[in-house]
Amino acid sequence: MMQASFSGWGSGLLGVVIFSGSLPATRVAVGMLDPLFLTSARAAIAALLGAALLLVLRQPWPQRRDLPSLAVVAAGVVIGFPLLTAMALQHITAAHSTVFIGLLPLATALFGVLRGGERPGPLFWLFSVLGSLAVAGFALSQNADVSLAGDALMLAAITLCGLGYAEGAQLSRRLGGWQVISWALALALPVMAAAAIAFRPETLSGLSLPVWISLGYVSMFSMLIGFVFWYRGLALGGTTGVGQLQLLQPFLGLILAAWLLSEPIAPAMLGATAFVVLCVAGAKRYA
């Protein structure tokens, strides 16, 4: 049990590291691509890769009882979160979006309780709330870029993402982590492929290299590879506990935003990061 938990936390951390590049990459991509095209194209590309894996490795088809849960995963992490964040990042900076990413662990834990029947203790919730407040407070203190539309879109994105994470974690215990995201992508492929064609730009020849790289990253890493590790981590280590690792994602994302997008980051980030690490350790202890 302890070995599985340790493996789950390690796998979850790797997933968080991969996800940390999602918002900066999306921010770059929506500079030249319509959010609807970006969302549908990244899902369609990832779906083709996932379907190829399912076929090559001869994975069994999911059972009929799994289809509603796969639909929830697809609605939450394949369509909802990517689309809503892409739309939000037209109004707010990647740094400001970390305010809401700091709420994602709480959303995941809440849905883990509602959907997975997990029952963490009171001290877990204390550390989880403190960590979320630390992330949100730090992010708010670093910029004054406020947009009601952008904030509302991010809040909706976090809600759907937390539901998709919790639902996928339950399925992963039966189907496997990479299989869950691959089947969810395959389920959404007809709709996303049609949307990608409908919202495609007149020409792709004028796209810059950073936009192409960003599209490739959110398609392969954010949409598929990251979930291989993330769902495995949630399944092995527990949704509520491993989900707290997402508290580290904003700080990794802020570092990338500063490096790639030249968005200013204050030295206070080191202190806030240290506090969040303590909160994650406390949440792990009492999950």
Short mmCIF file of C-alpha atoms in Angstrom, two decimals:
data_model
loop_
_atom_site.label_atom_id
_atom_site.label_comp_id
_atom_site.label_asym_id
_atom_site.label_seq_id
_atom_site.Cartn_x
_atom_site.Cartn_y
_atom_site.Cartn_z
CA MET A 1 0.00 0.00 0.00
CA MET A 2 2.80 2.44 0.93
CA GLN A 3 4.73 1.60 -2.25
CA ALA A 4 1.63 2.21 -4.37
CA SER A 5 1.01 5.53 -2.62
CA PHE A 6 4.63 6.64 -3.17
CA SER A 7 4.45 5.63 -6.82
CA GLY A 8 1.16 7.48 -7.15
CA TRP A 9 2.57 10.71 -5.76
CA GLY A 10 5.64 10.47 -8.00
CA SER A 11 3.51 9.85 -11.08
CA GLY A 12 1.17 12.69 -10.09
CA LEU A 13 4.08 15.09 -9.66
CA LEU A 14 5.36 14.29 -13.13
CA GLY A 15 1.88 14.97 -14.49
CA VAL A 16 1.81 18.36 -12.74
CA VAL A 17 5.20 19.28 -14.20
CA ILE A 18 3.87 18.51 -17.68
CA PHE A 19 0.61 20.41 -17.08
CA SER A 20 2.49 23.47 -15.83
CA GLY A 21 3.37 24.38 -19.40
CA SER A 22 -0.24 24.28 -20.57
CA LEU A 23 -1.36 27.82 -19.75
CA PRO A 24 1.79 29.59 -21.05
CA ALA A 25 1.62 27.50 -24.25
CA THR A 26 -2.09 28.26 -24.62
CA ARG A 27 -1.39 31.95 -24.07
CA VAL A 28 1.10 31.88 -26.95
CA ALA A 29 -1.20 29.90 -29.23
CA VAL A 30 -4.33 32.06 -28.81
CA GLY A 31 -2.26 35.04 -29.96
CA MET A 32 -2.71 33.73 -33.52
CA LEU A 33 -5.33 30.97 -33.29
CA ASP A 34 -9.04 31.09 -32.49
CA PRO A 35 -9.76 29.42 -29.12
CA LEU A 36 -12.39 27.16 -30.71
CA PHE A 37 -9.93 25.96 -33.34
CA LEU A 38 -7.14 25.52 -30.78
CA THR A 39 -9.36 23.47 -28.45
CA SER A 40 -10.72 21.24 -31.19
CA ALA A 41 -7.40 20.81 -33.01
CA ARG A 42 -5.45 19.84 -29.89
CA ALA A 43 -8.14 17.33 -28.92
CA ALA A 44 -8.31 15.84 -32.42
CA ILE A 45 -4.53 15.45 -32.65
CA ALA A 46 -4.35 13.85 -29.22
CA ALA A 47 -7.32 11.60 -30.03
CA LEU A 48 -5.61 10.23 -33.12
CA LEU A 49 -2.48 9.47 -31.11
CA GLY A 50 -4.51 7.88 -28.30
CA ALA A 51 -6.56 5.80 -30.73
CA ALA A 52 -3.38 4.55 -32.37
CA LEU A 53 -2.07 3.43 -28.97
CA LEU A 54 -5.33 1.65 -28.17
CA LEU A 55 -5.24 -0.20 -31.49
CA VAL A 56 -1.55 -1.08 -31.48
CA LEU A 57 -1.67 -2.36 -27.90
CA ARG A 58 -5.01 -4.10 -28.52
CA GLN A 59 -6.84 -2.65 -25.57
CA PRO A 60 -10.33 -4.04 -24.82
CA TRP A 61 -13.31 -1.80 -25.45
CA PRO A 62 -14.75 -0.08 -22.36
CA GLN A 63 -17.94 -1.54 -20.98
CA ARG A 64 -21.28 0.19 -21.53
CA ARG A 65 -21.37 1.26 -17.87
CA ASP A 66 -18.11 3.17 -18.42
CA LEU A 67 -19.47 5.36 -21.22
CA PRO A 68 -21.24 7.97 -19.02
CA SER A 69 -18.07 8.43 -16.96
CA LEU A 70 -15.94 8.70 -20.10
CA ALA A 71 -18.37 11.34 -21.37
CA VAL A 72 -17.87 13.30 -18.13
CA VAL A 73 -14.08 13.07 -18.53
CA ALA A 74 -14.35 14.23 -22.15
CA ALA A 75 -16.64 17.13 -21.21
CA GLY A 76 -14.37 18.20 -18.35
CA VAL A 77 -10.78 17.81 -19.52
CA VAL A 78 -10.99 17.31 -23.29
CA ILE A 79 -13.48 20.05 -24.14
CA GLY A 80 -14.44 22.21 -21.14
CA PHE A 81 -11.13 23.11 -19.51
CA PRO A 82 -9.10 23.66 -22.70
CA LEU A 83 -11.84 25.73 -24.36
CA LEU A 84 -12.71 27.88 -21.36
CA THR A 85 -9.07 28.57 -20.45
CA ALA A 86 -8.25 29.47 -24.06
CA MET A 87 -11.16 31.91 -24.07
CA ALA A 88 -10.16 33.28 -20.66
CA LEU A 89 -6.57 33.87 -21.75
CA GLN A 90 -7.83 36.30 -24.35
CA HIS A 91 -8.82 38.54 -21.44
CA ILE A 92 -6.26 37.80 -18.71
CA THR A 93 -2.57 36.97 -18.49
CA ALA A 94 -1.19 33.49 -17.88
CA ALA A 95 0.07 34.75 -14.51
CA HIS A 96 -3.40 35.94 -13.45
CA SER A 97 -4.92 32.60 -14.43
CA THR A 98 -2.86 30.97 -11.66
CA VAL A 99 -5.29 32.48 -9.15
CA PHE A 100 -7.81 29.91 -10.32
CA ILE A 101 -5.36 27.04 -10.83
CA GLY A 102 -4.78 27.41 -7.09
CA LEU A 103 -8.43 26.44 -6.56
CA LEU A 104 -8.17 23.29 -8.69
CA PRO A 105 -6.90 21.02 -5.88
CA LEU A 106 -9.92 21.95 -3.76
CA ALA A 107 -12.28 21.31 -6.66
CA THR A 108 -10.64 17.95 -7.33
CA ALA A 109 -10.82 16.98 -3.65
CA LEU A 110 -14.49 17.97 -3.41
CA PHE A 111 -15.43 15.92 -6.44
CA GLY A 112 -13.23 13.09 -5.14
CA VAL A 113 -15.42 13.02 -2.03
CA LEU A 114 -18.66 13.29 -4.00
CA ARG A 115 -17.79 10.85 -6.79
CA GLY A 116 -15.20 8.57 -5.20
CA GLY A 117 -16.38 8.32 -1.63
CA GLU A 118 -13.01 9.41 -0.22
CA ARG A 119 -13.09 10.77 3.32
CA PRO A 120 -10.01 12.82 4.23
CA GLY A 121 -9.71 14.17 7.76
CA PRO A 122 -10.28 17.75 8.96
CA LEU A 123 -6.55 18.56 8.94
CA PHE A 124 -6.39 17.63 5.27
CA TRP A 125 -9.01 20.26 4.48
CA LEU A 126 -7.15 22.80 6.62
CA PHE A 127 -3.91 22.31 4.69
CA SER A 128 -5.78 22.22 1.38
CA VAL A 129 -7.59 25.51 2.06
CA LEU A 130 -4.41 27.18 3.35
CA GLY A 131 -2.48 26.10 0.27
CA SER A 132 -5.21 27.30 -2.08
CA LEU A 133 -5.44 30.65 -0.30
CA ALA A 134 -1.66 31.02 -0.47
CA VAL A 135 -1.61 30.43 -4.22
CA ALA A 136 -4.58 32.72 -4.89
CA GLY A 137 -3.28 35.43 -2.58
CA PHE A 138 0.18 35.38 -4.11
CA ALA A 139 -1.12 35.47 -7.68
CA LEU A 140 -3.49 38.35 -6.90
CA SER A 141 -0.67 40.32 -5.30
CA GLN A 142 1.48 40.09 -8.42
CA ASN A 143 -0.78 41.75 -10.96
CA ALA A 144 -3.87 43.88 -11.19
CA ASP A 145 -5.08 42.47 -14.49
CA VAL A 146 -8.72 41.78 -13.66
CA SER A 147 -11.42 40.88 -16.16
CA LEU A 148 -14.87 39.75 -15.09
CA ALA A 149 -15.31 37.71 -18.27
CA GLY A 150 -11.87 36.11 -17.97
CA ASP A 151 -12.35 35.31 -14.28
CA ALA A 152 -15.80 33.78 -14.86
CA LEU A 153 -14.45 31.60 -17.66
CA MET A 154 -11.56 30.40 -15.49
CA LEU A 155 -13.90 29.58 -12.59
CA ALA A 156 -16.09 27.47 -14.90
CA ALA A 157 -12.97 25.80 -16.32
CA ILE A 158 -11.73 24.83 -12.85
CA THR A 159 -15.11 23.36 -11.88
CA LEU A 160 -15.28 21.18 -15.00
CA CYS A 161 -11.62 20.18 -14.70
CA GLY A 162 -11.99 19.09 -11.07
CA LEU A 163 -14.97 16.93 -12.04
CA GLY A 164 -13.07 15.43 -14.98
CA TYR A 165 -10.05 14.64 -12.80
CA ALA A 166 -12.11 12.92 -10.10
CA GLU A 167 -14.20 10.95 -12.59
CA GLY A 168 -11.12 9.88 -14.53
CA ALA A 169 -9.39 8.74 -11.35
CA GLN A 170 -12.24 6.36 -10.59
CA LEU A 171 -12.18 4.92 -14.10
CA SER A 172 -8.39 4.57 -14.04
CA ARG A 173 -8.64 1.98 -11.31
CA ARG A 174 -10.50 -0.26 -13.77
CA LEU A 175 -9.25 0.78 -17.20
CA GLY A 176 -5.80 2.23 -16.55
CA GLY A 177 -4.67 5.85 -16.67
CA TRP A 178 -3.63 6.24 -20.31
CA GLN A 179 -6.57 4.15 -21.45
CA VAL A 180 -9.07 6.49 -19.77
CA ILE A 181 -7.81 9.65 -21.45
CA SER A 182 -7.38 7.81 -24.77
CA TRP A 183 -10.97 6.52 -24.74
CA ALA A 184 -12.30 9.92 -23.64
CA LEU A 185 -10.43 11.56 -26.52
CA ALA A 186 -11.71 8.94 -28.96
CA LEU A 187 -15.25 9.54 -27.73
CA ALA A 188 -14.90 13.27 -28.40
CA LEU A 189 -13.04 12.87 -31.72
CA PRO A 190 -16.03 13.14 -34.13
CA VAL A 191 -17.20 16.40 -32.56
CA MET A 192 -13.71 17.88 -32.16
CA ALA A 193 -12.59 16.94 -35.67
CA ALA A 194 -15.72 18.56 -37.14
CA ALA A 195 -15.12 21.67 -35.02
CA ALA A 196 -11.48 21.86 -36.08
CA ILE A 197 -12.55 21.86 -39.73
CA ALA A 198 -15.34 24.37 -39.13
CA PHE A 199 -13.17 26.86 -37.21
CA ARG A 200 -9.90 26.36 -39.08
CA PRO A 201 -8.10 29.56 -40.13
CA GLU A 202 -7.98 30.49 -43.79
CA THR A 203 -4.30 29.64 -43.87
CA LEU A 204 -1.77 28.16 -41.46
CA SER A 205 1.25 29.34 -43.41
CA GLY A 206 1.57 32.56 -41.44
CA LEU A 207 1.85 30.93 -38.02
CA SER A 208 5.08 31.57 -36.16
CA LEU A 209 7.31 28.78 -34.86
CA PRO A 210 6.37 29.44 -31.19
CA VAL A 211 2.69 28.99 -32.09
CA TRP A 212 3.39 25.66 -33.80
CA ILE A 213 5.46 24.51 -30.83
CA SER A 214 2.68 25.58 -28.44
CA LEU A 215 0.06 23.72 -30.49
CA GLY A 216 2.23 20.61 -30.44
CA TYR A 217 2.78 20.88 -26.71
CA VAL A 218 -0.87 21.28 -25.71
CA SER A 219 -1.85 18.50 -28.13
CA MET A 220 0.68 15.84 -27.16
CA PHE A 221 1.73 16.71 -23.63
CA SER A 222 -1.13 18.67 -22.05
CA MET A 223 -3.88 16.61 -23.69
CA LEU A 224 -2.41 13.09 -23.60
CA ILE A 225 1.00 12.40 -22.07
CA GLY A 226 0.39 14.44 -18.92
CA PHE A 227 -2.83 12.54 -18.24
CA VAL A 228 -1.03 9.20 -18.50
CA PHE A 229 0.92 10.10 -15.36
CA TRP A 230 -1.79 12.19 -13.71
CA TYR A 231 -4.59 9.63 -13.77
CA ARG A 232 -2.18 6.90 -12.71
CA GLY A 233 -1.13 9.06 -9.77
CA LEU A 234 -4.72 9.80 -8.74
CA ALA A 235 -5.67 6.12 -9.00
CA LEU A 236 -2.71 4.87 -6.93
CA GLY A 237 -2.33 7.67 -4.40
CA GLY A 238 -5.92 8.85 -3.97
CA THR A 239 -7.76 11.70 -5.67
CA THR A 240 -7.94 14.03 -2.69
CA GLY A 241 -4.32 13.59 -1.60
CA VAL A 242 -2.43 13.50 -4.91
CA GLY A 243 -4.70 16.26 -6.20
CA GLN A 244 -2.98 18.65 -3.78
CA LEU A 245 0.16 18.47 -5.94
CA GLN A 246 -1.67 20.85 -8.26
CA LEU A 247 -0.86 23.57 -5.74
CA LEU A 248 2.67 23.47 -7.16
CA GLN A 249 1.49 23.90 -10.74
CA PRO A 250 0.93 27.68 -10.58
CA PHE A 251 4.50 28.32 -9.45
CA LEU A 252 5.93 26.11 -12.17
CA GLY A 253 3.62 27.89 -14.61
CA LEU A 254 4.71 31.31 -13.36
CA ILE A 255 8.35 30.38 -13.91
CA LEU A 256 7.54 29.35 -17.47
CA ALA A 257 5.44 32.48 -18.02
CA ALA A 258 8.36 34.63 -16.88
CA TRP A 259 10.79 32.73 -19.08
CA LEU A 260 8.72 32.39 -22.22
CA LEU A 261 6.37 35.38 -22.06
CA SER A 262 8.47 37.85 -20.05
CA GLU A 263 5.67 38.22 -17.51
CA PRO A 264 7.08 39.74 -14.29
CA ILE A 265 7.49 37.50 -11.24
CA ALA A 266 8.40 38.85 -7.79
CA PRO A 267 11.03 37.30 -5.49
CA ALA A 268 8.24 36.64 -2.97
CA MET A 269 7.38 33.62 -5.09
CA LEU A 270 10.10 31.62 -3.32
CA GLY A 271 8.53 32.17 0.09
CA ALA A 272 5.04 31.41 -1.21
CA THR A 273 6.32 28.26 -2.90
CA ALA A 274 7.95 27.05 0.32
CA PHE A 275 4.69 27.57 2.22
CA VAL A 276 2.71 25.72 -0.44
CA VAL A 277 5.15 22.79 -0.32
CA LEU A 278 4.53 22.56 3.44
CA CYS A 279 0.77 22.58 2.80
CA VAL A 280 1.11 19.80 0.24
CA ALA A 281 3.17 17.75 2.70
CA GLY A 282 0.54 18.33 5.40
CA ALA A 283 -2.30 17.38 3.07
CA LYS A 284 -0.44 14.20 2.09
CA ARG A 285 0.04 13.34 5.75
CA TYR A 286 -3.65 13.61 6.61
CA ALA A 287 -5.30 12.58 3.31
#
